[in-house]
mmCIF file of N, CA and C in Angstrom:
data_model
loop_
_atom_site.group_PDB
_atom_site.id
_atom_site.type_symbol
_atom_site.label_atom_id
_atom_site.label_comp_id
_atom_site.label_asym_id
_atom_site.label_seq_id
_atom_site.Cartn_x
_atom_site.Cartn_y
_atom_site.Cartn_z
ATOM 1 N N MET A 1 77.100 84.580 85.404
ATOM 2 C CA MET A 1 78.141 85.009 84.506
ATOM 3 C C MET A 1 78.810 86.226 85.083
ATOM 4 N N ILE A 2 80.295 86.130 85.015
ATOM 5 C CA ILE A 2 81.008 87.174 85.634
ATOM 6 C C ILE A 2 81.890 87.781 84.605
ATOM 7 N N ILE A 3 81.892 89.088 84.622
ATOM 8 C CA ILE A 3 82.744 89.892 83.669
ATOM 9 C C ILE A 3 83.821 90.605 84.153
ATOM 10 N N ALA A 4 85.077 90.634 83.745
ATOM 11 C CA ALA A 4 86.115 91.333 84.177
ATOM 12 C C ALA A 4 86.001 92.733 83.823
ATOM 13 N N GLN A 5 85.556 93.547 84.744
ATOM 14 C CA GLN A 5 85.194 94.983 84.228
ATOM 15 C C GLN A 5 86.410 95.905 84.027
ATOM 16 N N SER A 6 87.520 95.734 85.022
ATOM 17 C CA SER A 6 88.594 96.429 84.688
ATOM 18 C C SER A 6 89.856 95.495 85.181
ATOM 19 N N VAL A 7 91.051 95.624 84.322
ATOM 20 C CA VAL A 7 92.272 94.986 84.626
ATOM 21 C C VAL A 7 93.402 96.007 84.688
ATOM 22 N N THR A 8 94.106 96.135 85.723
ATOM 23 C CA THR A 8 95.114 97.080 85.882
ATOM 24 C C THR A 8 96.542 96.307 86.520
ATOM 25 N N PRO A 9 97.610 96.791 86.125
ATOM 26 C CA PRO A 9 98.810 96.126 86.871
ATOM 27 C C PRO A 9 98.766 96.575 88.226
ATOM 28 N N HIS A 10 99.111 95.577 89.098
ATOM 29 C CA HIS A 10 99.246 95.854 90.535
ATOM 30 C C HIS A 10 100.276 96.966 90.792
ATOM 31 N N PRO A 11 99.931 98.021 91.632
ATOM 32 C CA PRO A 11 100.970 99.200 91.880
ATOM 33 C C PRO A 11 102.222 98.700 92.496
ATOM 34 N N THR A 12 102.391 97.614 93.253
ATOM 35 C CA THR A 12 103.513 97.143 94.021
ATOM 36 C C THR A 12 104.162 95.899 93.628
ATOM 37 N N GLN A 13 103.318 94.904 93.199
ATOM 38 C CA GLN A 13 103.776 93.587 92.845
ATOM 39 C C GLN A 13 103.892 93.258 91.523
ATOM 40 N N PRO A 14 104.990 92.973 91.042
ATOM 41 C CA PRO A 14 105.160 92.647 89.688
ATOM 42 C C PRO A 14 104.544 91.288 89.332
ATOM 43 N N ASP A 15 104.139 90.936 88.018
ATOM 44 C CA ASP A 15 103.531 89.944 87.688
ATOM 45 C C ASP A 15 102.187 89.602 88.332
ATOM 46 N N THR A 16 101.660 90.647 88.861
ATOM 47 C CA THR A 16 100.220 90.653 89.550
ATOM 48 C C THR A 16 99.328 91.616 88.852
ATOM 49 N N MET A 17 98.022 91.183 88.771
ATOM 50 C CA MET A 17 97.110 92.217 88.055
ATOM 51 C C MET A 17 95.876 92.525 89.031
ATOM 52 N N ARG A 18 95.463 93.615 89.146
ATOM 53 C CA ARG A 18 94.187 93.960 90.108
ATOM 54 C C ARG A 18 92.919 93.931 88.954
ATOM 55 N N VAL A 19 92.136 93.069 89.312
ATOM 56 C CA VAL A 19 90.951 92.825 88.571
ATOM 57 C C VAL A 19 89.578 93.167 89.310
ATOM 58 N N THR A 20 88.781 93.956 88.707
ATOM 59 C CA THR A 20 87.582 94.169 89.317
ATOM 60 C C THR A 20 86.519 93.279 88.416
ATOM 61 N N PHE A 21 85.765 92.454 89.277
ATOM 62 C CA PHE A 21 84.888 91.597 88.701
ATOM 63 C C PHE A 21 83.391 92.063 88.939
ATOM 64 N N ASN A 22 82.579 92.026 87.811
ATOM 65 C CA ASN A 22 81.191 92.390 88.143
ATOM 66 C C ASN A 22 80.297 91.119 87.551
ATOM 67 N N CYS A 23 79.410 90.632 88.606
ATOM 68 C CA CYS A 23 78.630 89.619 88.379
ATOM 69 C C CYS A 23 77.356 90.059 87.682
ATOM 70 N N VAL A 24 77.085 89.445 86.547
ATOM 71 C CA VAL A 24 75.875 89.861 85.743
ATOM 72 C C VAL A 24 74.768 88.850 85.790
ATOM 73 N N ALA A 25 75.033 87.649 86.284
ATOM 74 C CA ALA A 25 74.115 86.516 86.330
ATOM 75 C C ALA A 25 74.788 85.657 87.507
ATOM 76 N N ASN A 26 73.928 85.274 88.366
ATOM 77 C CA ASN A 26 74.339 84.306 89.614
ATOM 78 C C ASN A 26 75.299 83.197 89.057
ATOM 79 N N GLU A 27 76.314 82.985 89.931
ATOM 80 C CA GLU A 27 77.369 81.930 89.446
ATOM 81 C C GLU A 27 77.778 81.310 90.608
ATOM 82 N N ALA A 28 78.147 80.093 90.783
ATOM 83 C CA ALA A 28 78.746 79.394 92.022
ATOM 84 C C ALA A 28 79.800 78.413 91.396
ATOM 85 N N ALA A 29 80.732 78.029 92.418
ATOM 86 C CA ALA A 29 81.722 76.845 92.116
ATOM 87 C C ALA A 29 82.033 76.252 93.316
ATOM 88 N N PRO A 30 82.129 74.891 93.416
ATOM 89 C CA PRO A 30 82.631 74.238 94.371
ATOM 90 C C PRO A 30 83.940 74.562 94.896
ATOM 91 N N HIS A 31 84.519 74.515 96.166
ATOM 92 C CA HIS A 31 85.910 74.848 96.504
ATOM 93 C C HIS A 31 86.122 74.039 97.687
ATOM 94 N N PHE A 32 87.343 73.338 97.668
ATOM 95 C CA PHE A 32 87.682 72.536 98.861
ATOM 96 C C PHE A 32 88.461 73.545 99.846
ATOM 97 N N MET A 33 88.017 73.642 101.025
ATOM 98 C CA MET A 33 88.483 74.380 102.071
ATOM 99 C C MET A 33 88.684 73.518 103.429
ATOM 100 N N GLU A 34 89.884 73.487 103.852
ATOM 101 C CA GLU A 34 90.338 72.662 105.131
ATOM 102 C C GLU A 34 89.668 71.351 105.099
ATOM 103 N N PHE A 35 88.571 71.097 105.471
ATOM 104 C CA PHE A 35 87.988 69.680 105.580
ATOM 105 C C PHE A 35 86.863 69.336 104.818
ATOM 106 N N ASP A 36 86.339 70.322 104.029
ATOM 107 C CA ASP A 36 84.924 70.046 103.457
ATOM 108 C C ASP A 36 84.959 70.841 102.192
ATOM 109 N N ILE A 37 84.089 70.446 101.236
ATOM 110 C CA ILE A 37 83.817 71.366 99.965
ATOM 111 C C ILE A 37 82.736 72.195 100.393
ATOM 112 N N VAL A 38 82.949 73.589 99.935
ATOM 113 C CA VAL A 38 81.846 74.571 100.176
ATOM 114 C C VAL A 38 81.454 75.154 98.796
ATOM 115 N N TYR A 39 80.605 75.882 98.708
ATOM 116 C CA TYR A 39 80.130 76.446 97.419
ATOM 117 C C TYR A 39 80.018 77.988 97.554
ATOM 118 N N PRO A 40 81.163 78.799 97.138
ATOM 119 C CA PRO A 40 81.206 80.215 96.914
ATOM 120 C C PRO A 40 80.458 80.505 95.863
ATOM 121 N N TYR A 41 79.841 81.607 96.006
ATOM 122 C CA TYR A 41 78.861 82.139 94.810
ATOM 123 C C TYR A 41 78.937 83.683 94.780
ATOM 124 N N MET A 42 78.586 84.191 93.545
ATOM 125 C CA MET A 42 78.389 85.554 93.430
ATOM 126 C C MET A 42 77.049 85.652 92.815
ATOM 127 N N LYS A 43 76.232 86.758 93.354
ATOM 128 C CA LYS A 43 74.966 87.101 92.992
ATOM 129 C C LYS A 43 75.082 88.258 91.829
ATOM 130 N N GLN A 44 73.968 88.198 91.042
ATOM 131 C CA GLN A 44 73.914 89.243 89.991
ATOM 132 C C GLN A 44 73.892 90.663 90.793
ATOM 133 N N GLY A 45 74.904 91.518 90.372
ATOM 134 C CA GLY A 45 75.033 92.863 90.989
ATOM 135 C C GLY A 45 76.187 92.920 91.810
ATOM 136 N N ASP A 46 76.856 91.739 92.069
ATOM 137 C CA ASP A 46 78.032 91.680 93.174
ATOM 138 C C ASP A 46 79.225 92.287 92.274
ATOM 139 N N THR A 47 79.978 92.911 93.127
ATOM 140 C CA THR A 47 81.316 93.208 92.451
ATOM 141 C C THR A 47 82.471 92.877 93.630
ATOM 142 N N THR A 48 83.608 92.454 93.010
ATOM 143 C CA THR A 48 84.859 92.344 93.888
ATOM 144 C C THR A 48 86.010 92.766 93.186
ATOM 145 N N GLN A 49 87.069 93.211 93.887
ATOM 146 C CA GLN A 49 88.301 93.597 93.242
ATOM 147 C C GLN A 49 89.425 92.546 93.867
ATOM 148 N N LEU A 50 90.153 91.830 92.986
ATOM 149 C CA LEU A 50 90.990 90.962 93.536
ATOM 150 C C LEU A 50 92.455 91.113 92.969
ATOM 151 N N ASP A 51 93.436 90.763 93.566
ATOM 152 C CA ASP A 51 94.748 90.760 92.904
ATOM 153 C C ASP A 51 95.180 89.224 92.655
ATOM 154 N N LEU A 52 95.491 89.182 91.273
ATOM 155 C CA LEU A 52 95.590 87.805 90.687
ATOM 156 C C LEU A 52 96.863 87.677 89.870
ATOM 157 N N PRO A 53 97.348 86.462 89.793
ATOM 158 C CA PRO A 53 98.684 86.294 88.842
ATOM 159 C C PRO A 53 98.293 86.743 87.525
ATOM 160 N N ALA A 54 99.394 87.494 87.005
ATOM 161 C CA ALA A 54 98.993 87.795 85.485
ATOM 162 C C ALA A 54 99.171 86.783 84.430
ATOM 163 N N SER A 55 99.620 85.513 84.994
ATOM 164 C CA SER A 55 99.531 84.360 84.144
ATOM 165 C C SER A 55 98.018 83.793 83.880
ATOM 166 N N LEU A 56 97.101 84.426 84.638
ATOM 167 C CA LEU A 56 95.809 83.756 84.364
ATOM 168 C C LEU A 56 95.192 84.522 82.957
ATOM 169 N N ASP A 57 96.003 85.474 82.442
ATOM 170 C CA ASP A 57 95.659 86.291 81.253
ATOM 171 C C ASP A 57 94.294 86.717 81.157
ATOM 172 N N ILE A 58 93.800 87.234 82.148
ATOM 173 C CA ILE A 58 92.376 87.858 81.978
ATOM 174 C C ILE A 58 92.443 89.386 81.510
ATOM 175 N N LYS A 59 91.666 89.602 80.606
ATOM 176 C CA LYS A 59 91.518 91.029 80.001
ATOM 177 C C LYS A 59 90.183 91.666 80.352
ATOM 178 N N ALA A 60 90.110 92.899 80.365
ATOM 179 C CA ALA A 60 88.883 93.659 80.722
ATOM 180 C C ALA A 60 87.956 93.264 79.508
ATOM 181 N N GLY A 61 86.634 92.897 80.008
ATOM 182 C CA GLY A 61 85.559 92.539 79.067
ATOM 183 C C GLY A 61 85.528 91.113 78.935
ATOM 184 N N ASP A 62 86.496 90.391 79.375
ATOM 185 C CA ASP A 62 86.355 88.835 79.530
ATOM 186 C C ASP A 62 85.303 88.300 80.263
ATOM 187 N N THR A 63 84.558 87.316 79.928
ATOM 188 C CA THR A 63 83.615 86.506 80.779
ATOM 189 C C THR A 63 84.527 85.451 81.366
ATOM 190 N N VAL A 64 84.497 85.442 82.835
ATOM 191 C CA VAL A 64 85.350 84.390 83.516
ATOM 192 C C VAL A 64 84.438 83.601 84.414
ATOM 193 N N LEU A 65 84.724 82.243 84.435
ATOM 194 C CA LEU A 65 84.086 81.672 85.461
ATOM 195 C C LEU A 65 84.627 81.672 86.878
ATOM 196 N N LEU A 66 83.796 81.702 87.728
ATOM 197 C CA LEU A 66 84.251 81.907 89.187
ATOM 198 C C LEU A 66 85.193 80.876 89.570
ATOM 199 N N SER A 67 85.244 79.748 89.027
ATOM 200 C CA SER A 67 86.149 78.660 89.394
ATOM 201 C C SER A 67 87.557 78.971 89.073
ATOM 202 N N LYS A 68 87.683 79.996 88.202
ATOM 203 C CA LYS A 68 88.957 80.369 87.633
ATOM 204 C C LYS A 68 89.705 81.122 88.701
ATOM 205 N N PHE A 69 88.840 81.874 89.708
ATOM 206 C CA PHE A 69 89.466 82.720 90.713
ATOM 207 C C PHE A 69 88.952 82.472 92.174
ATOM 208 N N VAL A 70 88.289 81.297 92.324
ATOM 209 C CA VAL A 70 87.549 81.021 93.549
ATOM 210 C C VAL A 70 88.403 81.109 94.738
ATOM 211 N N ALA A 71 89.640 80.544 94.824
ATOM 212 C CA ALA A 71 90.500 80.724 95.795
ATOM 213 C C ALA A 71 90.834 82.072 96.251
ATOM 214 N N ALA A 72 91.226 82.900 95.275
ATOM 215 C CA ALA A 72 91.484 84.322 95.623
ATOM 216 C C ALA A 72 90.298 85.049 96.007
ATOM 217 N N TYR A 73 89.195 84.732 95.590
ATOM 218 C CA TYR A 73 87.779 85.283 95.983
ATOM 219 C C TYR A 73 87.652 84.937 97.498
ATOM 220 N N THR A 74 87.791 83.812 98.026
ATOM 221 C CA THR A 74 87.570 83.313 99.295
ATOM 222 C C THR A 74 88.635 83.937 100.308
ATOM 223 N N GLN A 75 89.833 84.139 99.733
ATOM 224 C CA GLN A 75 90.935 84.630 100.660
ATOM 225 C C GLN A 75 91.012 86.200 100.739
ATOM 226 N N GLN A 76 90.671 86.759 99.646
ATOM 227 C CA GLN A 76 90.764 88.375 99.527
ATOM 228 C C GLN A 76 89.525 89.080 99.791
ATOM 229 N N ASP A 77 88.387 88.575 99.383
ATOM 230 C CA ASP A 77 87.168 89.353 99.524
ATOM 231 C C ASP A 77 86.547 89.093 101.159
ATOM 232 N N LYS A 78 86.324 90.105 101.856
ATOM 233 C CA LYS A 78 85.961 89.762 103.283
ATOM 234 C C LYS A 78 84.353 89.542 103.316
ATOM 235 N N ASN A 79 83.675 89.908 102.223
ATOM 236 C CA ASN A 79 82.161 89.612 102.097
ATOM 237 C C ASN A 79 81.736 88.576 101.058
ATOM 238 N N TRP A 80 82.743 87.576 100.938
ATOM 239 C CA TRP A 80 82.370 86.617 100.022
ATOM 240 C C TRP A 80 81.116 85.626 100.373
ATOM 241 N N ASN A 81 80.358 85.384 99.454
ATOM 242 C CA ASN A 81 79.154 84.497 99.665
ATOM 243 C C ASN A 81 79.497 82.978 99.810
ATOM 244 N N LEU A 82 78.867 82.169 100.766
ATOM 245 C CA LEU A 82 79.008 80.822 101.078
ATOM 246 C C LEU A 82 77.852 80.197 101.265
ATOM 247 N N ALA A 83 77.806 79.029 100.473
ATOM 248 C CA ALA A 83 76.758 77.954 100.818
ATOM 249 C C ALA A 83 77.437 76.836 101.256
ATOM 250 N N TRP A 84 76.885 76.119 102.406
ATOM 251 C CA TRP A 84 77.592 74.901 102.911
ATOM 252 C C TRP A 84 77.149 73.616 102.089
ATOM 253 N N SER A 85 75.936 73.779 101.184
ATOM 254 C CA SER A 85 75.589 72.542 100.396
ATOM 255 C C SER A 85 74.956 73.267 99.173
ATOM 256 N N ILE A 86 74.857 72.376 98.223
ATOM 257 C CA ILE A 86 74.198 72.761 96.813
ATOM 258 C C ILE A 86 72.816 73.224 97.226
ATOM 259 N N ASP A 87 72.023 72.623 98.133
ATOM 260 C CA ASP A 87 70.780 73.131 98.432
ATOM 261 C C ASP A 87 70.669 74.609 98.912
ATOM 262 N N GLU A 88 71.708 75.090 99.456
ATOM 263 C CA GLU A 88 71.559 76.444 100.017
ATOM 264 C C GLU A 88 71.820 77.595 98.933
ATOM 265 N N LEU A 89 72.386 77.071 97.770
ATOM 266 C CA LEU A 89 72.573 78.069 96.531
ATOM 267 C C LEU A 89 71.541 78.793 96.287
ATOM 268 N N PRO A 90 71.536 80.067 95.933
ATOM 269 C CA PRO A 90 70.332 80.919 95.327
ATOM 270 C C PRO A 90 69.821 80.379 94.223
ATOM 271 N N GLU A 91 70.756 79.849 93.200
ATOM 272 C CA GLU A 91 70.500 79.294 92.054
ATOM 273 C C GLU A 91 71.356 78.026 91.577
ATOM 274 N N PRO A 92 71.118 76.752 92.198
ATOM 275 C CA PRO A 92 72.003 75.661 91.880
ATOM 276 C C PRO A 92 72.181 75.484 90.410
ATOM 277 N N SER A 93 71.343 75.939 89.524
ATOM 278 C CA SER A 93 71.613 75.532 88.195
ATOM 279 C C SER A 93 72.785 76.338 87.578
ATOM 280 N N ASN A 94 73.223 77.276 88.293
ATOM 281 C CA ASN A 94 74.413 78.049 87.798
ATOM 282 C C ASN A 94 75.722 77.650 88.558
ATOM 283 N N LEU A 95 75.815 76.414 89.183
ATOM 284 C CA LEU A 95 76.878 75.944 89.664
ATOM 285 C C LEU A 95 77.750 75.307 88.493
ATOM 286 N N HIS A 96 79.099 75.729 88.620
ATOM 287 C CA HIS A 96 80.069 75.297 87.521
ATOM 288 C C HIS A 96 81.100 74.246 88.309
ATOM 289 N N ARG A 97 81.590 73.411 87.761
ATOM 290 C CA ARG A 97 82.547 72.615 88.405
ATOM 291 C C ARG A 97 83.766 73.320 88.499
ATOM 292 N N ASN A 98 84.599 73.210 89.548
ATOM 293 C CA ASN A 98 85.831 74.075 89.754
ATOM 294 C C ASN A 98 86.905 73.365 88.621
ATOM 295 N N MET A 99 87.424 74.252 87.778
ATOM 296 C CA MET A 99 88.417 73.815 86.593
ATOM 297 C C MET A 99 89.918 73.724 87.140
ATOM 298 N N MET A 100 89.890 74.300 88.341
ATOM 299 C CA MET A 100 91.357 74.482 88.877
ATOM 300 C C MET A 100 91.770 73.215 89.827
ATOM 301 N N PRO A 101 92.868 72.587 89.474
ATOM 302 C CA PRO A 101 93.049 71.263 90.379
ATOM 303 C C PRO A 101 93.159 71.548 91.759
ATOM 304 N N PRO A 102 92.687 70.788 92.596
ATOM 305 C CA PRO A 102 93.142 71.054 93.981
ATOM 306 C C PRO A 102 94.481 70.915 94.471
ATOM 307 N N ALA A 103 94.805 71.631 95.459
ATOM 308 C CA ALA A 103 96.294 71.605 95.915
ATOM 309 C C ALA A 103 96.511 70.094 96.751
ATOM 310 N N ILE A 104 97.410 69.391 96.459
ATOM 311 C CA ILE A 104 97.544 67.984 97.087
ATOM 312 C C ILE A 104 98.804 68.124 98.014
ATOM 313 N N LEU A 105 98.627 67.852 99.213
ATOM 314 C CA LEU A 105 99.649 67.787 100.145
ATOM 315 C C LEU A 105 100.513 66.575 99.806
ATOM 316 N N LYS A 106 101.858 66.678 99.866
ATOM 317 C CA LYS A 106 102.810 65.542 99.818
ATOM 318 C C LYS A 106 103.543 65.520 101.056
ATOM 319 N N TYR A 107 103.701 64.184 101.501
ATOM 320 C CA TYR A 107 104.383 63.922 102.813
ATOM 321 C C TYR A 107 105.620 63.199 102.487
#
């Protein structure tokens, strides 16, 4: 379970909010990267600060699934946790499906 600890407007980018997330229980979400599906996860006690679109409508105190911000987590947090398979997750029972649709390339 991940809690939005603080939400503030971004100092220089309009329509962007800076959110600090605090993980209170292990959580993971599948994420498609390049050629494969990987499993980013947060462990209890982990915190991260990310810049997210205000359209996500996250408020301080909200419980937020990792799948809602997994792409930003993998791009902005230099120390994000990664498992290459479900078997490598510290707690596979806390794997949530990714609710965000994958980007589809159009040719």
